[in-house]
JSON list of N, CA and C in Angstrom, two decimals:
[
{"chain": "A", "resi": 1, "resn": "MET", "atom": "N", "xyz": [11.70, -13.74, 22.98]},
{"chain": "A", "resi": 1, "resn": "MET", "atom": "CA", "xyz": [11.57, -12.81, 21.88]},
{"chain": "A", "resi": 1, "resn": "MET", "atom": "C", "xyz": [12.11, -13.47, 20.61]},
{"chain": "A", "resi": 2, "resn": "TRP", "atom": "N", "xyz": [11.38, -13.28, 19.52]},
{"chain": "A", "resi": 2, "resn": "TRP", "atom": "CA", "xyz": [11.77, -13.85, 18.24]},
{"chain": "A", "resi": 2, "resn": "TRP", "atom": "C", "xyz": [12.68, -12.87, 17.51]},
{"chain": "A", "resi": 3, "resn": "ILE", "atom": "N", "xyz": [13.84, -13.33, 17.11]},
{"chain": "A", "resi": 3, "resn": "ILE", "atom": "CA", "xyz": [14.76, -12.49, 16.34]},
{"chain": "A", "resi": 3, "resn": "ILE", "atom": "C", "xyz": [14.89, -13.12, 14.95]},
{"chain": "A", "resi": 4, "resn": "PHE", "atom": "N", "xyz": [14.56, -12.35, 13.93]},
{"chain": "A", "resi": 4, "resn": "PHE", "atom": "CA", "xyz": [14.67, -12.86, 12.57]},
{"chain": "A", "resi": 4, "resn": "PHE", "atom": "C", "xyz": [16.13, -12.92, 12.14]},
{"chain": "A", "resi": 5, "resn": "GLN", "atom": "N", "xyz": [16.49, -14.02, 11.53]},
{"chain": "A", "resi": 5, "resn": "GLN", "atom": "CA", "xyz": [17.82, -14.15, 10.97]},
{"chain": "A", "resi": 5, "resn": "GLN", "atom": "C", "xyz": [17.93, -13.29, 9.71]},
{"chain": "A", "resi": 6, "resn": "THR", "atom": "N", "xyz": [19.14, -12.84, 9.40]},
{"chain": "A", "resi": 6, "resn": "THR", "atom": "CA", "xyz": [19.36, -12.01, 8.22]},
{"chain": "A", "resi": 6, "resn": "THR", "atom": "C", "xyz": [18.87, -12.69, 6.96]},
{"chain": "A", "resi": 7, "resn": "TRP", "atom": "N", "xyz": [19.13, -13.99, 6.83]},
{"chain": "A", "resi": 7, "resn": "TRP", "atom": "CA", "xyz": [18.73, -14.69, 5.61]},
{"chain": "A", "resi": 7, "resn": "TRP", "atom": "C", "xyz": [17.21, -14.70, 5.45]},
{"chain": "A", "resi": 8, "resn": "MET", "atom": "N", "xyz": [16.48, -14.73, 6.58]},
{"chain": "A", "resi": 8, "resn": "MET", "atom": "CA", "xyz": [15.02, -14.70, 6.51]},
{"chain": "A", "resi": 8, "resn": "MET", "atom": "C", "xyz": [14.52, -13.37, 5.97]},
{"chain": "A", "resi": 9, "resn": "LEU", "atom": "N", "xyz": [15.09, -12.29, 6.48]},
{"chain": "A", "resi": 9, "resn": "LEU", "atom": "CA", "xyz": [14.68, -10.96, 6.03]},
{"chain": "A", "resi": 9, "resn": "LEU", "atom": "C", "xyz": [15.03, -10.75, 4.56]},
{"chain": "A", "resi": 10, "resn": "GLU", "atom": "N", "xyz": [16.21, -11.22, 4.16]},
{"chain": "A", "resi": 10, "resn": "GLU", "atom": "CA", "xyz": [16.62, -11.09, 2.76]},
{"chain": "A", "resi": 10, "resn": "GLU", "atom": "C", "xyz": [15.69, -11.88, 1.86]},
{"chain": "A", "resi": 11, "resn": "SER", "atom": "N", "xyz": [15.30, -13.06, 2.29]},
{"chain": "A", "resi": 11, "resn": "SER", "atom": "CA", "xyz": [14.37, -13.88, 1.51]},
{"chain": "A", "resi": 11, "resn": "SER", "atom": "C", "xyz": [13.01, -13.22, 1.41]},
{"chain": "A", "resi": 12, "resn": "LEU", "atom": "N", "xyz": [12.52, -12.68, 2.51]},
{"chain": "A", "resi": 12, "resn": "LEU", "atom": "CA", "xyz": [11.25, -11.94, 2.50]},
{"chain": "A", "resi": 12, "resn": "LEU", "atom": "C", "xyz": [11.32, -10.75, 1.55]},
{"chain": "A", "resi": 13, "resn": "ASP", "atom": "N", "xyz": [12.42, -10.02, 1.61]},
{"chain": "A", "resi": 13, "resn": "ASP", "atom": "CA", "xyz": [12.57, -8.84, 0.77]},
{"chain": "A", "resi": 13, "resn": "ASP", "atom": "C", "xyz": [12.63, -9.21, -0.72]},
{"chain": "A", "resi": 14, "resn": "ARG", "atom": "N", "xyz": [13.32, -10.31, -1.05]},
{"chain": "A", "resi": 14, "resn": "ARG", "atom": "CA", "xyz": [13.39, -10.74, -2.45]},
{"chain": "A", "resi": 14, "resn": "ARG", "atom": "C", "xyz": [12.00, -11.11, -2.97]},
{"chain": "A", "resi": 15, "resn": "GLU", "atom": "N", "xyz": [11.25, -11.86, -2.19]},
{"chain": "A", "resi": 15, "resn": "GLU", "atom": "CA", "xyz": [9.92, -12.28, -2.62]},
{"chain": "A", "resi": 15, "resn": "GLU", "atom": "C", "xyz": [8.98, -11.07, -2.70]},
{"chain": "A", "resi": 16, "resn": "ALA", "atom": "N", "xyz": [9.07, -10.18, -1.74]},
{"chain": "A", "resi": 16, "resn": "ALA", "atom": "CA", "xyz": [8.24, -8.98, -1.76]},
{"chain": "A", "resi": 16, "resn": "ALA", "atom": "C", "xyz": [8.56, -8.14, -3.00]},
{"chain": "A", "resi": 17, "resn": "SER", "atom": "N", "xyz": [9.83, -8.00, -3.30]},
{"chain": "A", "resi": 17, "resn": "SER", "atom": "CA", "xyz": [10.25, -7.23, -4.47]},
{"chain": "A", "resi": 17, "resn": "SER", "atom": "C", "xyz": [9.74, -7.88, -5.75]},
{"chain": "A", "resi": 18, "resn": "ARG", "atom": "N", "xyz": [9.83, -9.20, -5.82]},
{"chain": "A", "resi": 18, "resn": "ARG", "atom": "CA", "xyz": [9.37, -9.94, -7.00]},
{"chain": "A", "resi": 18, "resn": "ARG", "atom": "C", "xyz": [7.88, -9.70, -7.24]},
{"chain": "A", "resi": 19, "resn": "LEU", "atom": "N", "xyz": [7.12, -9.62, -6.15]},
{"chain": "A", "resi": 19, "resn": "LEU", "atom": "CA", "xyz": [5.67, -9.41, -6.25]},
{"chain": "A", "resi": 19, "resn": "LEU", "atom": "C", "xyz": [5.28, -7.92, -6.28]},
{"chain": "A", "resi": 20, "resn": "GLY", "atom": "N", "xyz": [6.26, -7.05, -6.04]},
{"chain": "A", "resi": 20, "resn": "GLY", "atom": "CA", "xyz": [5.98, -5.61, -6.05]},
{"chain": "A", "resi": 20, "resn": "GLY", "atom": "C", "xyz": [5.22, -5.12, -4.84]},
{"chain": "A", "resi": 21, "resn": "VAL", "atom": "N", "xyz": [5.48, -5.75, -3.68]},
{"chain": "A", "resi": 21, "resn": "VAL", "atom": "CA", "xyz": [4.82, -5.36, -2.44]},
{"chain": "A", "resi": 21, "resn": "VAL", "atom": "C", "xyz": [5.87, -5.13, -1.36]},
{"chain": "A", "resi": 22, "resn": "THR", "atom": "N", "xyz": [5.44, -4.66, -0.20]},
{"chain": "A", "resi": 22, "resn": "THR", "atom": "CA", "xyz": [6.36, -4.44, 0.92]},
{"chain": "A", "resi": 22, "resn": "THR", "atom": "C", "xyz": [6.59, -5.74, 1.68]},
{"chain": "A", "resi": 23, "resn": "ARG", "atom": "N", "xyz": [7.61, -5.74, 2.53]},
{"chain": "A", "resi": 23, "resn": "ARG", "atom": "CA", "xyz": [7.88, -6.90, 3.39]},
{"chain": "A", "resi": 23, "resn": "ARG", "atom": "C", "xyz": [6.68, -7.20, 4.26]},
{"chain": "A", "resi": 24, "resn": "GLN", "atom": "N", "xyz": [6.08, -6.17, 4.83]},
{"chain": "A", "resi": 24, "resn": "GLN", "atom": "CA", "xyz": [4.90, -6.37, 5.69]},
{"chain": "A", "resi": 24, "resn": "GLN", "atom": "C", "xyz": [3.77, -7.02, 4.90]},
{"chain": "A", "resi": 25, "resn": "SER", "atom": "N", "xyz": [3.59, -6.59, 3.66]},
{"chain": "A", "resi": 25, "resn": "SER", "atom": "CA", "xyz": [2.52, -7.16, 2.83]},
{"chain": "A", "resi": 25, "resn": "SER", "atom": "C", "xyz": [2.76, -8.63, 2.52]},
{"chain": "A", "resi": 26, "resn": "ILE", "atom": "N", "xyz": [3.99, -9.01, 2.23]},
{"chain": "A", "resi": 26, "resn": "ILE", "atom": "CA", "xyz": [4.26, -10.42, 1.91]},
{"chain": "A", "resi": 26, "resn": "ILE", "atom": "C", "xyz": [4.01, -11.28, 3.14]},
{"chain": "A", "resi": 27, "resn": "ILE", "atom": "N", "xyz": [4.34, -10.77, 4.31]},
{"chain": "A", "resi": 27, "resn": "ILE", "atom": "CA", "xyz": [4.06, -11.52, 5.55]},
{"chain": "A", "resi": 27, "resn": "ILE", "atom": "C", "xyz": [2.56, -11.71, 5.71]},
{"chain": "A", "resi": 28, "resn": "LYS", "atom": "N", "xyz": [1.79, -10.66, 5.49]},
{"chain": "A", "resi": 28, "resn": "LYS", "atom": "CA", "xyz": [0.33, -10.76, 5.60]},
{"chain": "A", "resi": 28, "resn": "LYS", "atom": "C", "xyz": [-0.23, -11.73, 4.56]},
{"chain": "A", "resi": 29, "resn": "ILE", "atom": "N", "xyz": [0.28, -11.68, 3.34]},
{"chain": "A", "resi": 29, "resn": "ILE", "atom": "CA", "xyz": [-0.18, -12.59, 2.29]},
{"chain": "A", "resi": 29, "resn": "ILE", "atom": "C", "xyz": [0.10, -14.03, 2.69]},
{"chain": "A", "resi": 30, "resn": "TRP", "atom": "N", "xyz": [1.32, -14.30, 3.13]},
{"chain": "A", "resi": 30, "resn": "TRP", "atom": "CA", "xyz": [1.68, -15.67, 3.50]},
{"chain": "A", "resi": 30, "resn": "TRP", "atom": "C", "xyz": [0.88, -16.16, 4.70]},
{"chain": "A", "resi": 31, "resn": "LEU", "atom": "N", "xyz": [0.65, -15.29, 5.67]},
{"chain": "A", "resi": 31, "resn": "LEU", "atom": "CA", "xyz": [-0.17, -15.69, 6.82]},
{"chain": "A", "resi": 31, "resn": "LEU", "atom": "C", "xyz": [-1.59, -16.03, 6.38]},
{"chain": "A", "resi": 32, "resn": "ALA", "atom": "N", "xyz": [-2.15, -15.21, 5.52]},
{"chain": "A", "resi": 32, "resn": "ALA", "atom": "CA", "xyz": [-3.51, -15.47, 5.03]},
{"chain": "A", "resi": 32, "resn": "ALA", "atom": "C", "xyz": [-3.57, -16.79, 4.27]},
{"chain": "A", "resi": 33, "resn": "GLU", "atom": "N", "xyz": [-2.57, -17.05, 3.42]},
{"chain": "A", "resi": 33, "resn": "GLU", "atom": "CA", "xyz": [-2.54, -18.31, 2.67]},
{"chain": "A", "resi": 33, "resn": "GLU", "atom": "C", "xyz": [-2.44, -19.50, 3.62]},
{"chain": "A", "resi": 34, "resn": "ARG", "atom": "N", "xyz": [-1.60, -19.38, 4.62]},
{"chain": "A", "resi": 34, "resn": "ARG", "atom": "CA", "xyz": [-1.42, -20.48, 5.58]},
{"chain": "A", "resi": 34, "resn": "ARG", "atom": "C", "xyz": [-2.69, -20.72, 6.38]},
{"chain": "A", "resi": 35, "resn": "LEU", "atom": "N", "xyz": [-3.34, -19.66, 6.82]},
{"chain": "A", "resi": 35, "resn": "LEU", "atom": "CA", "xyz": [-4.58, -19.81, 7.58]},
{"chain": "A", "resi": 35, "resn": "LEU", "atom": "C", "xyz": [-5.67, -20.44, 6.73]},
{"chain": "A", "resi": 36, "resn": "GLU", "atom": "N", "xyz": [-5.71, -20.12, 5.44]},
{"chain": "A", "resi": 36, "resn": "GLU", "atom": "CA", "xyz": [-6.67, -20.75, 4.54]},
{"chain": "A", "resi": 36, "resn": "GLU", "atom": "C", "xyz": [-6.39, -22.24, 4.41]},
{"chain": "A", "resi": 37, "resn": "GLN", "atom": "N", "xyz": [-5.11, -22.61, 4.33]},
{"chain": "A", "resi": 37, "resn": "GLN", "atom": "CA", "xyz": [-4.74, -24.03, 4.25]},
{"chain": "A", "resi": 37, "resn": "GLN", "atom": "C", "xyz": [-5.19, -24.77, 5.51]},
{"chain": "A", "resi": 38, "resn": "VAL", "atom": "N", "xyz": [-4.93, -24.18, 6.66]},
{"chain": "A", "resi": 38, "resn": "VAL", "atom": "CA", "xyz": [-5.31, -24.80, 7.93]},
{"chain": "A", "resi": 38, "resn": "VAL", "atom": "C", "xyz": [-6.83, -24.95, 8.01]},
{"chain": "A", "resi": 39, "resn": "ALA", "atom": "N", "xyz": [-7.54, -23.92, 7.61]},
{"chain": "A", "resi": 39, "resn": "ALA", "atom": "CA", "xyz": [-9.00, -23.95, 7.67]},
{"chain": "A", "resi": 39, "resn": "ALA", "atom": "C", "xyz": [-9.59, -25.00, 6.73]},
{"chain": "A", "resi": 40, "resn": "SER", "atom": "N", "xyz": [-8.91, -25.24, 5.61]},
{"chain": "A", "resi": 40, "resn": "SER", "atom": "CA", "xyz": [-9.43, -26.22, 4.64]},
{"chain": "A", "resi": 40, "resn": "SER", "atom": "C", "xyz": [-8.92, -27.63, 4.92]},
{"chain": "A", "resi": 41, "resn": "GLY", "atom": "N", "xyz": [-8.09, -27.77, 5.95]},
{"chain": "A", "resi": 41, "resn": "GLY", "atom": "CA", "xyz": [-7.61, -29.09, 6.35]},
{"chain": "A", "resi": 41, "resn": "GLY", "atom": "C", "xyz": [-6.45, -29.62, 5.53]},
{"chain": "A", "resi": 42, "resn": "LYS", "atom": "N", "xyz": [-5.76, -28.77, 4.82]},
{"chain": "A", "resi": 42, "resn": "LYS", "atom": "CA", "xyz": [-4.61, -29.21, 4.00]},
{"chain": "A", "resi": 42, "resn": "LYS", "atom": "C", "xyz": [-3.34, -29.23, 4.78]}
]
């Protein structure tokens, strides 16, 4: 089981707040960006 460290959650929350989205949304955004990078071979 994956347990998120406190610093990870705080970092996610700061970035989500900066962008005006929820923690769940920032995770989805980052996953989509990463999958696009993988698909384009970067």
